[in-house]
mmCIF file of C-alpha atoms in Angstrom:
data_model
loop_
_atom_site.group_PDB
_atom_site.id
_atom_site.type_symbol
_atom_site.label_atom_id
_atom_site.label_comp_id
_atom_site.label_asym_id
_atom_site.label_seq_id
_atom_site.Cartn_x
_atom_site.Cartn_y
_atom_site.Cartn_z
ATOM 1 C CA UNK A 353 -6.739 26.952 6.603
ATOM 2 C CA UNK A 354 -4.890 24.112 6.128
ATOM 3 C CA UNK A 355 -4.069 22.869 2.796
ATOM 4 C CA UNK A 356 -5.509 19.315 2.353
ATOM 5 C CA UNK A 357 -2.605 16.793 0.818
ATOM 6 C CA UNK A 358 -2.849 15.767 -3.043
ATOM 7 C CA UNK A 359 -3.626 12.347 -2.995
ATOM 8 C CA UNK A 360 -2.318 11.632 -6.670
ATOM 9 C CA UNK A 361 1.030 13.494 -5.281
ATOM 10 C CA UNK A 362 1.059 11.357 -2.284
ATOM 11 C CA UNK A 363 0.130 7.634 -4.265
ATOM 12 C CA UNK A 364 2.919 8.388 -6.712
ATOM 13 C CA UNK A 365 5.548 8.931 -3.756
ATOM 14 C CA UNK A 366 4.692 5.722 -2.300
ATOM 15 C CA UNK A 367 4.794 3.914 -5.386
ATOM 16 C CA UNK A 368 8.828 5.652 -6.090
ATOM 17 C CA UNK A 369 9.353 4.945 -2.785
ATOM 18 C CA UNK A 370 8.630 1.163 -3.257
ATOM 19 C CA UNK A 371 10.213 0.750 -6.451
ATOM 20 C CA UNK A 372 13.720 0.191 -5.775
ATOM 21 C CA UNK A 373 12.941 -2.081 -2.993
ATOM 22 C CA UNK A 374 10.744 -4.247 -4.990
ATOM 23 C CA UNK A 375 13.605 -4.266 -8.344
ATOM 24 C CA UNK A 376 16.380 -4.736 -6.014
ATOM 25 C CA UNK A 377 14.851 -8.480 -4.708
ATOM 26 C CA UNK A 378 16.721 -11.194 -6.287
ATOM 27 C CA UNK A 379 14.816 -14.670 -7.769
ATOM 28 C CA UNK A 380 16.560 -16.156 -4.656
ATOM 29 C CA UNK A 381 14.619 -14.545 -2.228
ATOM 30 C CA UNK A 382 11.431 -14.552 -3.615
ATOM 31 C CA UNK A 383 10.392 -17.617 -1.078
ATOM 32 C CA UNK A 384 11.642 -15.822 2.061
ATOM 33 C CA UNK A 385 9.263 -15.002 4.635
ATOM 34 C CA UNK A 386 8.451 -11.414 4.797
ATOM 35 C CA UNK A 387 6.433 -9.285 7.884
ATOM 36 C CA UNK A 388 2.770 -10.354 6.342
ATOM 37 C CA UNK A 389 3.148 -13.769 7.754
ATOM 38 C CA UNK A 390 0.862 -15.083 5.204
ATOM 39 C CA UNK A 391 2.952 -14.321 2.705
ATOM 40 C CA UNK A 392 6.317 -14.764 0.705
ATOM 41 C CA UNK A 393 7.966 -12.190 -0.564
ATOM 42 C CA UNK A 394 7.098 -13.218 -4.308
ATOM 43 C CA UNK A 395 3.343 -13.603 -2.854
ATOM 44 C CA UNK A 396 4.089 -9.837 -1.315
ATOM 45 C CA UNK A 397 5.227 -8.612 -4.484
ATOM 46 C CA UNK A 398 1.622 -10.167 -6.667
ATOM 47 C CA UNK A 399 -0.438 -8.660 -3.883
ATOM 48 C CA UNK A 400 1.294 -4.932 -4.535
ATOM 49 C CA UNK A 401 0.882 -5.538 -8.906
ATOM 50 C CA UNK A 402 -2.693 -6.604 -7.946
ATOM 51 C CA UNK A 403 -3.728 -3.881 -5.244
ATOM 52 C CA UNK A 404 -3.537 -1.431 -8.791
ATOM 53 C CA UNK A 405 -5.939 -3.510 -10.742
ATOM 54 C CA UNK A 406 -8.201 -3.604 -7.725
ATOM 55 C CA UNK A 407 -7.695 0.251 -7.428
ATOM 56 C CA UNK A 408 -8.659 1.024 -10.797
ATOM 57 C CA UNK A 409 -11.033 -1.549 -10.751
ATOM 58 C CA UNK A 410 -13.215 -0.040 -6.932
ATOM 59 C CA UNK A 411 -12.739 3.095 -9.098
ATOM 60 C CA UNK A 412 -14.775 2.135 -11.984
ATOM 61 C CA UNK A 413 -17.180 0.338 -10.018
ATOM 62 C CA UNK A 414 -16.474 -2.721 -11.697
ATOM 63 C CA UNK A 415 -13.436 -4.352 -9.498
ATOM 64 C CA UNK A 416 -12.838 -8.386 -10.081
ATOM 65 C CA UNK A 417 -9.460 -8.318 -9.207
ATOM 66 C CA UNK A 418 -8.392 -10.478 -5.883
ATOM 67 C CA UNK A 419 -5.366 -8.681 -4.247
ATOM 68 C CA UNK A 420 -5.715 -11.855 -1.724
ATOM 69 C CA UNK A 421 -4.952 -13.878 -4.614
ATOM 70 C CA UNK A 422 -1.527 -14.136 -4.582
ATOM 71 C CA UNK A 423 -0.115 -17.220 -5.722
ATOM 72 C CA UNK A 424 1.303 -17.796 -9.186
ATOM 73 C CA UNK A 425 4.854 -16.687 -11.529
ATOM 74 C CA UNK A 426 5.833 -12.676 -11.226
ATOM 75 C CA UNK A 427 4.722 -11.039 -14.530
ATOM 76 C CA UNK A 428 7.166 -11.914 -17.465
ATOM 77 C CA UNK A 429 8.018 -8.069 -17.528
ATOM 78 C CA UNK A 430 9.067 -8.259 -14.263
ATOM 79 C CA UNK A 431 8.155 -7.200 -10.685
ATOM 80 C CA UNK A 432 8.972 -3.544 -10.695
ATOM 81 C CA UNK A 433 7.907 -2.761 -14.486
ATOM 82 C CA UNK A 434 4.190 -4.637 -13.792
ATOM 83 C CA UNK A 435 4.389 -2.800 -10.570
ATOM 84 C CA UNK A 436 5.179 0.839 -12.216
ATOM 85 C CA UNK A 437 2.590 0.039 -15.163
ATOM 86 C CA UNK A 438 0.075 -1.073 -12.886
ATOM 87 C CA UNK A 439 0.551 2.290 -10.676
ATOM 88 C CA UNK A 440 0.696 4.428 -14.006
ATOM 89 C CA UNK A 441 -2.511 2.970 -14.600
ATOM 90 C CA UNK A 442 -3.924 4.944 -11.776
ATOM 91 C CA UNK A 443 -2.438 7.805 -11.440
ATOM 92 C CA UNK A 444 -3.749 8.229 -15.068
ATOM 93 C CA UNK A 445 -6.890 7.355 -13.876
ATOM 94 C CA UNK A 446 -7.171 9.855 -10.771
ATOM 95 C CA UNK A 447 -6.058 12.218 -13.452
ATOM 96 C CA UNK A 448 -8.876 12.086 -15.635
ATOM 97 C CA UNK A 449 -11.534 12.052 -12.276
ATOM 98 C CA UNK A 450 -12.978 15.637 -12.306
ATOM 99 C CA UNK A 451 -13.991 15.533 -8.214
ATOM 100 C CA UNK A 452 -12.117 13.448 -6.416
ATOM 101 C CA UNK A 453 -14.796 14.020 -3.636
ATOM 102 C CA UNK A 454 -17.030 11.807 -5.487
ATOM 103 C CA UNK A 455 -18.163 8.693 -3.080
ATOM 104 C CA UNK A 456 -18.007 5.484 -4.171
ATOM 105 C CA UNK A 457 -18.322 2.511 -3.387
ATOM 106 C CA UNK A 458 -15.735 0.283 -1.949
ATOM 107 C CA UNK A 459 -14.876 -3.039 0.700
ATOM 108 C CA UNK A 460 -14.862 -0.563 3.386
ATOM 109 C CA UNK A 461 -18.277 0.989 2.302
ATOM 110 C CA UNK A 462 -18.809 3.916 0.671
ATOM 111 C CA UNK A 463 -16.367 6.447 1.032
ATOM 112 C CA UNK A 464 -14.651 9.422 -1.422
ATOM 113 C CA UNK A 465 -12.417 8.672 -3.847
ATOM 114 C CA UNK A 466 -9.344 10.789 -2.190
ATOM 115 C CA UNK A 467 -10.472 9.021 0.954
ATOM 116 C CA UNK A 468 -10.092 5.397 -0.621
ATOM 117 C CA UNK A 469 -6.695 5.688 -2.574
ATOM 118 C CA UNK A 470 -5.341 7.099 0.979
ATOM 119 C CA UNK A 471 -5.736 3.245 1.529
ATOM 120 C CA UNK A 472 -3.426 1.519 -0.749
ATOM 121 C CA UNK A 473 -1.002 4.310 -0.507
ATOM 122 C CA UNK A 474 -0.475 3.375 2.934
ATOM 123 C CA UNK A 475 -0.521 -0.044 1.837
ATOM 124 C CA UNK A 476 2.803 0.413 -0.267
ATOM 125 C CA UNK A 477 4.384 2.519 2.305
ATOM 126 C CA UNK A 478 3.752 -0.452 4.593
ATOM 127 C CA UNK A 479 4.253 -3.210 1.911
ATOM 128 C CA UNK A 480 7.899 -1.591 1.237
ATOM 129 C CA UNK A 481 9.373 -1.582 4.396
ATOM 130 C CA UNK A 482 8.043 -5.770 4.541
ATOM 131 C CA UNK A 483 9.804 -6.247 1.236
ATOM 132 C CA UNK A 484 12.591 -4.600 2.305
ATOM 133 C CA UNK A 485 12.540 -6.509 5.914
ATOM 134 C CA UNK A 486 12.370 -10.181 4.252
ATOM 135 C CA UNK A 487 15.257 -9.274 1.624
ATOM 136 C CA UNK A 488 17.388 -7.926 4.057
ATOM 137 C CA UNK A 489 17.306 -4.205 2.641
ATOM 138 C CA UNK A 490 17.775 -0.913 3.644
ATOM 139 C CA UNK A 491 14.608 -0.527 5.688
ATOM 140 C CA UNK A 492 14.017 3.599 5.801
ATOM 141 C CA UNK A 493 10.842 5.041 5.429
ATOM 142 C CA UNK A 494 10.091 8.379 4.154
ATOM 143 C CA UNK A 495 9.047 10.303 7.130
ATOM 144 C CA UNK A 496 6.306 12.282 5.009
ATOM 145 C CA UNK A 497 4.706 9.115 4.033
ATOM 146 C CA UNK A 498 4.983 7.321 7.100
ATOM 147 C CA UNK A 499 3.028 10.192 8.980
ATOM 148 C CA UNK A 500 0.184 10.151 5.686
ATOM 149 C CA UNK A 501 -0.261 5.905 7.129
ATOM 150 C CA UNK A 502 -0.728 6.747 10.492
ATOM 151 C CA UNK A 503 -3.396 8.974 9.427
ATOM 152 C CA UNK A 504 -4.784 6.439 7.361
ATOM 153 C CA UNK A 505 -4.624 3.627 10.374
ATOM 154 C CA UNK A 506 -5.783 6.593 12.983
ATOM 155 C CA UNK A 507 -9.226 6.599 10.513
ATOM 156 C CA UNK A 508 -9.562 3.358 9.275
ATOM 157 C CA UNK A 509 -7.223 1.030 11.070
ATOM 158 C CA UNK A 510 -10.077 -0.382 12.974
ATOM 159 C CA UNK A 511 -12.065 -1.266 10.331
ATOM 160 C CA UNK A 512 -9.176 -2.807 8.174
ATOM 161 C CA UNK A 513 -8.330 -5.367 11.421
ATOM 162 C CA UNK A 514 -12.222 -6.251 10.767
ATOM 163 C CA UNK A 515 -11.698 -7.169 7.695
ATOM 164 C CA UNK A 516 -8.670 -8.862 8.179
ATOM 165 C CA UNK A 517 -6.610 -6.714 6.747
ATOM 166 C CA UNK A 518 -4.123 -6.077 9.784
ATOM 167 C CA UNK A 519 -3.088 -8.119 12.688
ATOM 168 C CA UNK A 520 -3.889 -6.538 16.074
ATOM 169 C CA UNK A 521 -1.961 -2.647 16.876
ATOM 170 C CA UNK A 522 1.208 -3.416 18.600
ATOM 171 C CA UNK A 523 2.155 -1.308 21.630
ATOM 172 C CA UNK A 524 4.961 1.006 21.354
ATOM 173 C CA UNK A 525 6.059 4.174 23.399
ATOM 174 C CA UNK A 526 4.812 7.195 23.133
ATOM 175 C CA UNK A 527 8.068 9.061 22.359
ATOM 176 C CA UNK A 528 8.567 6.177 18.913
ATOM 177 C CA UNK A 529 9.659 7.663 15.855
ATOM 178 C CA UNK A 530 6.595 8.186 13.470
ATOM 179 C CA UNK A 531 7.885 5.342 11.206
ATOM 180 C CA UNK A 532 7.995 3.121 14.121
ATOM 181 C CA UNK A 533 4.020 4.067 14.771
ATOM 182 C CA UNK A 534 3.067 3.357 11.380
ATOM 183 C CA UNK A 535 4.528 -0.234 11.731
ATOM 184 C CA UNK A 536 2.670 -1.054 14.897
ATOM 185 C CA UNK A 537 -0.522 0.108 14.056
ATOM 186 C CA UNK A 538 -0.163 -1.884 11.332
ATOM 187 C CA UNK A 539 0.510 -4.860 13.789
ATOM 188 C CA UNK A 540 4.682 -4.845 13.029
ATOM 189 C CA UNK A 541 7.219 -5.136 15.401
ATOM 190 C CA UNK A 542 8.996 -2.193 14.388
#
């Protein structure tokens, strides 16, 4: 039987994965356009410090933080030390969860916990290689976690372009590198 991946394991990868990308972006590039359209990369770099309030916060069942809301200064501590906090935050909190089977609610409806934080993990594997595109960094993605998103977007992809959360699958060849498939069913151009 196959052994099912630890999702704390996996969430703290992606956040040490991100974390010299996101400490590495200078204050002159924080209005630079990034992947997200939408969004700068300073805007990029709220949305990834919010995304681990909202975590915690779907979690607890009592989430009020915006991760759309994205304007506004970087934290006084800085990007990457809100960032690491902000992840430590839940990885403490996944921690101290007995059954990580437990279903709870969240935006996508209700779901189990392990399910849900497969979500923003993907997120920050995603959210790193944009960061890394609109400062002009190295853009390599950890193969491991790059095949952990496409599982995500191969279960839920659908239902995050309903909710706006990604622009519409990009077509790539069948014989594209996994990283490659992560980044156009995440509606990149790889």
């Amino acid at each position: 039987m196959a052994q099912t991946p630890n999702v704390i394991e996996l969430y703290e990868a992606a956040v040490q994965h991100m974390l010299p990308t996101m400490e590495a972006i200078k204050a002159e590039q924080l209005a630079e356009a990034t992947p997200c359209s939408e969004w700068s990369v300073q805007a990029l770099i709220n949305h990834n410090i919010k995304t681990t309030g909202f975590v915690q916060g779907i979690i607890r069942g009592n989430n009020t933080v915006d991760t759309g809301d994205v304007g506004g200064p970087l934290p006084q501590e800085g990007a990457g030390e809100a960032f690491s906090a902000g992840a430590k935050e839940v990885v403490a909190l996944l921690h101290s969860i007995s059954d990580l089977n437990e279903v709870i609610e969240t935006p996508f409806g209700p779901m189990p916990i392990a399910n849900f934080v497969m979500f923003p993990t993907m997120d920050i594997v995603v959210h790193k290689w944009d960061l890394a595109k609109g400062t002009g960094q190295n853009l390599d993605m950890d193969a491991g976690l790059a095949e952990v998103g496409v599982s995500v977007l191969d279960m839920g992809g659908e239902l995050g372009r309903q909710f706006g959360l990604f622009a519409p699958e990009v077509n790539v060849p069948l014989s594209a590198s996994i990283h490659d498939k992560l980044l156009a069913m995440s509606g990149r151009q790889p």
